[in-house]
């Protein structure tokens, strides 16, 4: 991979996933119970270390990230800052909103291009992310086992803990590929199935976290989950391109559903136990997946 491509992809991958990881940790921190204060503290520390890494990634981003990545709203959406403010205020847990404010002004080209981010510093960034990620994955797996054995109580579905860990492992595979210059060996179906499963589970989580009186929204969420499950079941080598197209349409639909949900939650119009930041988080994951499908490029979809 040419140097500038290596730098661009590294920065884009880290910018997207470092935020995703720190938000998983924020959700852990704010859904554990006071009796588990040791784990709350650990989640907070790991979250802050990802924020520190994001602060190191950002100076590399200006003039390096592609226009399509910025336009996709996978780094931040128009709702991210407000959702962070609301969730931080309502939980008392900290969020570095300065990162979001700087990401909102991110541009792909600068008339005075002076980015000092070289291949070596990007490799350093990939290394540091990889180490922190490995520590985070162990922590998440440990919490899932503690929760499954009823040693702790956490108000997140066990499947969501597993889901977040799979996203972390996916990121780990990409980082390893970037560090060895060998992208993960996956078929298009592997990649589509990974993201379509993620989308199906988002719909299930939304369904399960909506108030029982929100019948229409629950119905849409349930139908959406079924649509993505069907895509996973039908993906075979000979039908990959067809599944890619259908996945694209389905993801555009779930994106608009998530957008409406985020807006409704922020306006306090929807009854649920969904934190607005979680709605915005899953919206960004759909935005990311859509961009990968449109580009069908390396380190995402092959
Ligand atoms: Fe996530
Ligand atoms: Fe997710």
GROMACS .gro file of C-alpha atoms and ligand atoms in nm:
model
  304
    1UNK     CA    1   0.000   0.000   0.000
    2UNK     CA    2   0.150   0.343  -0.090
    3UNK     CA    3   0.253   0.555   0.207
    4UNK     CA    4  -0.018   0.820   0.171
    5UNK     CA    5  -0.287   0.550   0.143
    6UNK     CA    6  -0.150   0.378   0.452
    7UNK     CA    7  -0.159   0.707   0.642
    8UNK     CA    8  -0.509   0.799   0.521
    9UNK     CA    9  -0.662   0.462   0.603
   10UNK     CA   10  -0.487   0.445   0.942
   11UNK     CA   11  -0.613   0.789   1.041
   12UNK     CA   12  -0.968   0.723   0.921
   13UNK     CA   13  -0.989   0.383   1.094
   14UNK     CA   14  -0.855   0.521   1.422
   15UNK     CA   15  -1.067   0.834   1.414
   16UNK     CA   16  -1.382   0.626   1.371
   17UNK     CA   17  -1.305   0.334   1.604
   18UNK     CA   18  -1.129   0.517   1.889
   19UNK     CA   19  -1.450   0.715   1.945
   20UNK     CA   20  -1.662   0.400   1.917
   21UNK     CA   21  -1.441   0.228   2.178
   22UNK     CA   22  -1.450   0.518   2.423
   23UNK     CA   23  -1.827   0.530   2.397
   24UNK     CA   24  -1.858   0.155   2.469
   25UNK     CA   25  -1.656   0.227   2.784
   26UNK     CA   26  -1.878   0.525   2.869
   27UNK     CA   27  -2.185   0.298   2.842
   28UNK     CA   28  -2.018   0.042   3.070
   29UNK     CA   29  -1.917   0.310   3.318
   30UNK     CA   30  -2.270   0.448   3.337
   31UNK     CA   31  -2.458   0.117   3.347
   32UNK     CA   32  -2.263  -0.064   3.617
   33UNK     CA   33  -2.396  -0.040   3.973
   34UNK     CA   34  -2.229   0.149   4.261
   35UNK     CA   35  -2.125  -0.186   4.418
   36UNK     CA   36  -1.899  -0.241   4.117
   37UNK     CA   37  -1.711   0.086   4.172
   38UNK     CA   38  -1.377  -0.077   4.086
   39UNK     CA   39  -1.502  -0.161   3.735
   40UNK     CA   40  -1.665   0.181   3.695
   41UNK     CA   41  -1.326   0.335   3.768
   42UNK     CA   42  -1.151   0.099   3.525
   43UNK     CA   43  -1.400   0.179   3.246
   44UNK     CA   44  -1.352   0.550   3.312
   45UNK     CA   45  -0.972   0.518   3.294
   46UNK     CA   46  -0.981   0.321   2.967
   47UNK     CA   47  -1.231   0.574   2.823
   48UNK     CA   48  -0.998   0.862   2.909
   49UNK     CA   49  -0.703   0.681   2.751
   50UNK     CA   50  -0.901   0.647   2.426
   51UNK     CA   51  -0.984   1.018   2.448
   52UNK     CA   52  -0.612   1.086   2.484
   53UNK     CA   53  -0.544   0.875   2.173
   54UNK     CA   54  -0.815   1.062   1.982
   55UNK     CA   55  -0.643   1.386   2.079
   56UNK     CA   56  -0.325   1.243   1.926
   57UNK     CA   57  -0.500   1.119   1.609
   58UNK     CA   58  -0.675   1.449   1.535
   59UNK     CA   59  -0.365   1.655   1.446
   60UNK     CA   60  -0.289   1.390   1.181
   61UNK     CA   61  -0.636   1.412   1.031
   62UNK     CA   62  -0.647   1.758   0.877
   63UNK     CA   63  -0.571   1.740   0.507
   64UNK     CA   64  -0.537   1.360   0.526
   65UNK     CA   65  -0.885   1.213   0.569
   66UNK     CA   66  -1.091   1.176   0.254
   67UNK     CA   67  -1.386   1.393   0.170
   68UNK     CA   68  -1.609   1.083   0.156
   69UNK     CA   69  -1.516   0.994   0.517
   70UNK     CA   70  -1.598   1.345   0.641
   71UNK     CA   71  -1.919   1.366   0.440
   72UNK     CA   72  -2.034   1.025   0.564
   73UNK     CA   73  -2.083   1.162   0.922
   74UNK     CA   74  -1.918   0.852   1.065
   75UNK     CA   75  -1.682   1.054   1.288
   76UNK     CA   76  -1.946   1.293   1.421
   77UNK     CA   77  -2.305   1.365   1.321
   78UNK     CA   78  -2.497   1.691   1.368
   79UNK     CA   79  -2.636   1.532   1.689
   80UNK     CA   80  -2.317   1.405   1.856
   81UNK     CA   81  -2.229   1.714   2.059
   82UNK     CA   82  -2.582   1.761   2.193
   83UNK     CA   83  -2.611   1.390   2.277
   84UNK     CA   84  -2.279   1.405   2.463
   85UNK     CA   85  -2.391   1.711   2.660
   86UNK     CA   86  -2.719   1.545   2.757
   87UNK     CA   87  -2.565   1.210   2.851
   88UNK     CA   88  -2.279   1.363   3.045
   89UNK     CA   89  -2.518   1.590   3.238
   90UNK     CA   90  -2.767   1.311   3.315
   91UNK     CA   91  -2.507   1.053   3.424
   92UNK     CA   92  -2.242   1.274   3.581
   93UNK     CA   93  -1.972   1.092   3.381
   94UNK     CA   94  -1.721   1.301   3.187
   95UNK     CA   95  -1.700   1.332   2.809
   96UNK     CA   96  -1.428   1.532   2.635
   97UNK     CA   97  -1.653   1.736   2.404
   98UNK     CA   98  -1.351   1.937   2.284
   99UNK     CA   99  -1.270   1.639   2.058
  100UNK     CA  100  -1.616   1.660   1.901
  101UNK     CA  101  -1.591   2.035   1.847
  102UNK     CA  102  -1.260   1.991   1.665
  103UNK     CA  103  -1.394   1.701   1.458
  104UNK     CA  104  -1.684   1.919   1.346
  105UNK     CA  105  -1.436   2.154   1.176
  106UNK     CA  106  -1.236   1.876   1.011
  107UNK     CA  107  -1.161   1.935   0.644
  108UNK     CA  108  -1.006   1.703   0.388
  109UNK     CA  109  -0.787   1.962   0.223
  110UNK     CA  110  -0.609   2.260   0.359
  111UNK     CA  111  -0.472   2.542   0.141
  112UNK     CA  112  -0.161   2.543   0.360
  113UNK     CA  113  -0.095   2.175   0.376
  114UNK     CA  114   0.154   2.126   0.654
  115UNK     CA  115   0.058   1.796   0.806
  116UNK     CA  116   0.354   1.649   0.987
  117UNK     CA  117   0.198   1.311   1.022
  118UNK     CA  118   0.436   1.060   0.869
  119UNK     CA  119   0.415   0.689   0.822
  120UNK     CA  120   0.624   0.635   1.137
  121UNK     CA  121   0.395   0.839   1.360
  122UNK     CA  122   0.091   0.665   1.216
  123UNK     CA  123   0.248   0.327   1.291
  124UNK     CA  124   0.306   0.450   1.643
  125UNK     CA  125  -0.060   0.547   1.666
  126UNK     CA  126  -0.166   0.205   1.536
  127UNK     CA  127   0.060   0.036   1.793
  128UNK     CA  128  -0.071   0.241   2.084
  129UNK     CA  129  -0.430   0.181   1.975
  130UNK     CA  130  -0.365  -0.190   1.946
  131UNK     CA  131  -0.228  -0.217   2.300
  132UNK     CA  132  -0.510  -0.017   2.455
  133UNK     CA  133  -0.760  -0.215   2.251
  134UNK     CA  134  -0.624  -0.550   2.373
  135UNK     CA  135  -0.659  -0.431   2.732
  136UNK     CA  136  -1.014  -0.311   2.660
  137UNK     CA  137  -1.118  -0.639   2.498
  138UNK     CA  138  -0.995  -0.838   2.802
  139UNK     CA  139  -1.186  -0.604   3.032
  140UNK     CA  140  -1.506  -0.633   2.826
  141UNK     CA  141  -1.480  -1.014   2.818
  142UNK     CA  142  -1.420  -1.022   3.192
  143UNK     CA  143  -1.727  -0.804   3.258
  144UNK     CA  144  -1.939  -1.022   3.030
  145UNK     CA  145  -1.834  -1.336   3.219
  146UNK     CA  146  -1.897  -1.165   3.554
  147UNK     CA  147  -2.239  -1.055   3.434
  148UNK     CA  148  -2.324  -1.400   3.289
  149UNK     CA  149  -2.232  -1.560   3.624
  150UNK     CA  150  -2.449  -1.303   3.808
  151UNK     CA  151  -2.151  -1.170   4.002
  152UNK     CA  152  -2.225  -0.817   3.885
  153UNK     CA  153  -2.539  -0.644   3.762
  154UNK     CA  154  -2.516  -0.425   3.456
  155UNK     CA  155  -2.814  -0.267   3.287
  156UNK     CA  156  -2.692  -0.356   2.939
  157UNK     CA  157  -2.794  -0.673   2.757
  158UNK     CA  158  -2.527  -0.946   2.764
  159UNK     CA  159  -2.565  -0.955   2.386
  160UNK     CA  160  -2.471  -0.586   2.375
  161UNK     CA  161  -2.153  -0.657   2.574
  162UNK     CA  162  -2.071  -0.932   2.327
  163UNK     CA  163  -2.161  -0.706   2.032
  164UNK     CA  164  -1.927  -0.431   2.155
  165UNK     CA  165  -1.648  -0.686   2.201
  166UNK     CA  166  -1.696  -0.813   1.843
  167UNK     CA  167  -1.667  -0.456   1.716
  168UNK     CA  168  -1.345  -0.418   1.917
  169UNK     CA  169  -1.207  -0.743   1.773
  170UNK     CA  170  -1.295  -0.628   1.422
  171UNK     CA  171  -1.097  -0.307   1.484
  172UNK     CA  172  -0.811  -0.518   1.623
  173UNK     CA  173  -0.799  -0.723   1.302
  174UNK     CA  174  -0.782  -0.405   1.091
  175UNK     CA  175  -0.500  -0.261   1.306
  176UNK     CA  176  -0.301  -0.584   1.280
  177UNK     CA  177  -0.349  -0.573   0.902
  178UNK     CA  178  -0.226  -0.212   0.887
  179UNK     CA  179   0.077  -0.286   1.103
  180UNK     CA  180   0.180  -0.586   0.894
  181UNK     CA  181   0.065  -0.428   0.564
  182UNK     CA  182  -0.152  -0.733   0.505
  183UNK     CA  183  -0.525  -0.656   0.513
  184UNK     CA  184  -0.738  -0.919   0.689
  185UNK     CA  185  -0.818  -1.208   0.453
  186UNK     CA  186  -1.193  -1.192   0.435
  187UNK     CA  187  -1.445  -1.256   0.162
  188UNK     CA  188  -1.704  -0.995   0.077
  189UNK     CA  189  -1.966  -1.217   0.246
  190UNK     CA  190  -1.757  -1.229   0.567
  191UNK     CA  191  -1.748  -0.851   0.576
  192UNK     CA  192  -2.114  -0.804   0.482
  193UNK     CA  193  -2.222  -1.065   0.736
  194UNK     CA  194  -2.023  -0.894   1.008
  195UNK     CA  195  -2.188  -0.555   0.950
  196UNK     CA  196  -2.534  -0.692   0.868
  197UNK     CA  197  -2.529  -0.883   1.199
  198UNK     CA  198  -2.428  -0.560   1.374
  199UNK     CA  199  -2.718  -0.376   1.206
  200UNK     CA  200  -2.966  -0.655   1.298
  201UNK     CA  201  -2.853  -0.638   1.661
  202UNK     CA  202  -2.887  -0.258   1.670
  203UNK     CA  203  -3.247  -0.299   1.560
  204UNK     CA  204  -3.300  -0.564   1.831
  205UNK     CA  205  -3.146  -0.341   2.099
  206UNK     CA  206  -3.365  -0.048   1.994
  207UNK     CA  207  -3.670  -0.276   1.999
  208UNK     CA  208  -3.582  -0.403   2.346
  209UNK     CA  209  -3.504  -0.060   2.493
  210UNK     CA  210  -3.812   0.124   2.365
  211UNK     CA  211  -4.100   0.166   2.605
  212UNK     CA  212  -4.368  -0.103   2.541
  213UNK     CA  213  -4.612   0.177   2.449
  214UNK     CA  214  -4.398   0.281   2.149
  215UNK     CA  215  -4.570   0.014   1.939
  216UNK     CA  216  -4.505   0.160   1.591
  217UNK     CA  217  -4.135   0.216   1.648
  218UNK     CA  218  -4.100  -0.132   1.799
  219UNK     CA  219  -4.269  -0.284   1.495
  220UNK     CA  220  -4.029  -0.107   1.259
  221UNK     CA  221  -3.730  -0.214   1.469
  222UNK     CA  222  -3.843  -0.575   1.468
  223UNK     CA  223  -3.898  -0.581   1.091
  224UNK     CA  224  -3.557  -0.418   1.038
  225UNK     CA  225  -3.382  -0.683   1.246
  226UNK     CA  226  -3.548  -0.959   1.041
  227UNK     CA  227  -3.440  -0.794   0.714
  228UNK     CA  228  -3.072  -0.792   0.816
  229UNK     CA  229  -3.089  -1.147   0.956
  230UNK     CA  230  -3.224  -1.263   0.620
  231UNK     CA  231  -2.933  -1.095   0.440
  232UNK     CA  232  -2.686  -1.279   0.663
  233UNK     CA  233  -2.857  -1.612   0.597
  234UNK     CA  234  -2.859  -1.555   0.222
  235UNK     CA  235  -2.500  -1.442   0.163
  236UNK     CA  236  -2.318  -1.695  -0.049
  237UNK     CA  237  -2.020  -1.641  -0.277
  238UNK     CA  238  -2.220  -1.639  -0.602
  239UNK     CA  239  -2.467  -1.382  -0.472
  240UNK     CA  240  -2.221  -1.141  -0.304
  241UNK     CA  241  -2.277  -0.845  -0.537
  242UNK     CA  242  -2.654  -0.880  -0.510
  243UNK     CA  243  -2.635  -0.896  -0.130
  244UNK     CA  244  -2.410  -0.589  -0.132
  245UNK     CA  245  -2.675  -0.391  -0.320
  246UNK     CA  246  -2.960  -0.509  -0.097
  247UNK     CA  247  -2.749  -0.438   0.214
  248UNK     CA  248  -2.691  -0.086   0.089
  249UNK     CA  249  -3.064  -0.017   0.058
  250UNK     CA  250  -3.138  -0.180   0.396
  251UNK     CA  251  -2.864   0.024   0.564
  252UNK     CA  252  -2.996   0.348   0.412
  253UNK     CA  253  -3.332   0.260   0.566
  254UNK     CA  254  -3.192   0.179   0.909
  255UNK     CA  255  -2.989   0.499   0.893
  256UNK     CA  256  -3.300   0.709   0.848
  257UNK     CA  257  -3.474   0.514   1.128
  258UNK     CA  258  -3.178   0.580   1.360
  259UNK     CA  259  -3.169   0.947   1.260
  260UNK     CA  260  -3.537   0.988   1.352
  261UNK     CA  261  -3.478   0.797   1.677
  262UNK     CA  262  -3.183   1.021   1.772
  263UNK     CA  263  -3.384   1.335   1.694
  264UNK     CA  264  -3.687   1.204   1.885
  265UNK     CA  265  -3.479   1.108   2.189
  266UNK     CA  266  -3.298   1.442   2.199
  267UNK     CA  267  -3.632   1.621   2.177
  268UNK     CA  268  -3.768   1.394   2.455
  269UNK     CA  269  -4.050   1.274   2.227
  270UNK     CA  270  -3.977   0.901   2.253
  271UNK     CA  271  -4.032   0.692   2.566
  272UNK     CA  272  -3.740   0.457   2.617
  273UNK     CA  273  -3.429   0.366   2.814
  274UNK     CA  274  -3.206   0.446   2.515
  275UNK     CA  275  -2.937   0.705   2.592
  276UNK     CA  276  -2.932   0.961   2.305
  277UNK     CA  277  -2.558   0.903   2.271
  278UNK     CA  278  -2.623   0.533   2.205
  279UNK     CA  279  -2.867   0.625   1.928
  280UNK     CA  280  -2.608   0.858   1.775
  281UNK     CA  281  -2.340   0.589   1.819
  282UNK     CA  282  -2.534   0.328   1.620
  283UNK     CA  283  -2.619   0.595   1.361
  284UNK     CA  284  -2.246   0.657   1.307
  285UNK     CA  285  -2.185   0.282   1.272
  286UNK     CA  286  -2.448   0.273   0.994
  287UNK     CA  287  -2.283   0.576   0.829
  288UNK     CA  288  -1.947   0.400   0.841
  289UNK     CA  289  -2.087   0.079   0.693
  290UNK     CA  290  -2.261   0.274   0.415
  291UNK     CA  291  -1.936   0.444   0.317
  292UNK     CA  292  -1.752   0.110   0.312
  293UNK     CA  293  -2.018  -0.040   0.088
  294UNK     CA  294  -2.012   0.257  -0.147
  295UNK     CA  295  -1.633   0.243  -0.175
  296UNK     CA  296  -1.592  -0.134  -0.141
  297UNK     CA  297  -1.240  -0.057  -0.034
  298UNK     CA  298  -0.954  -0.205   0.161
  299UNK     CA  299  -0.960  -0.243   0.540
  300UNK     CA  300  -1.331  -0.212   0.547
  301UNK     CA  301  -1.492  -0.416   0.281
  302UNK     CA  302  -1.167  -0.589   0.164
  303LIG    FE1  303  -2.058   0.015   1.893
  304LIG    FE1  304  -2.274  -0.151   1.727
   0.00000   0.00000   0.00000
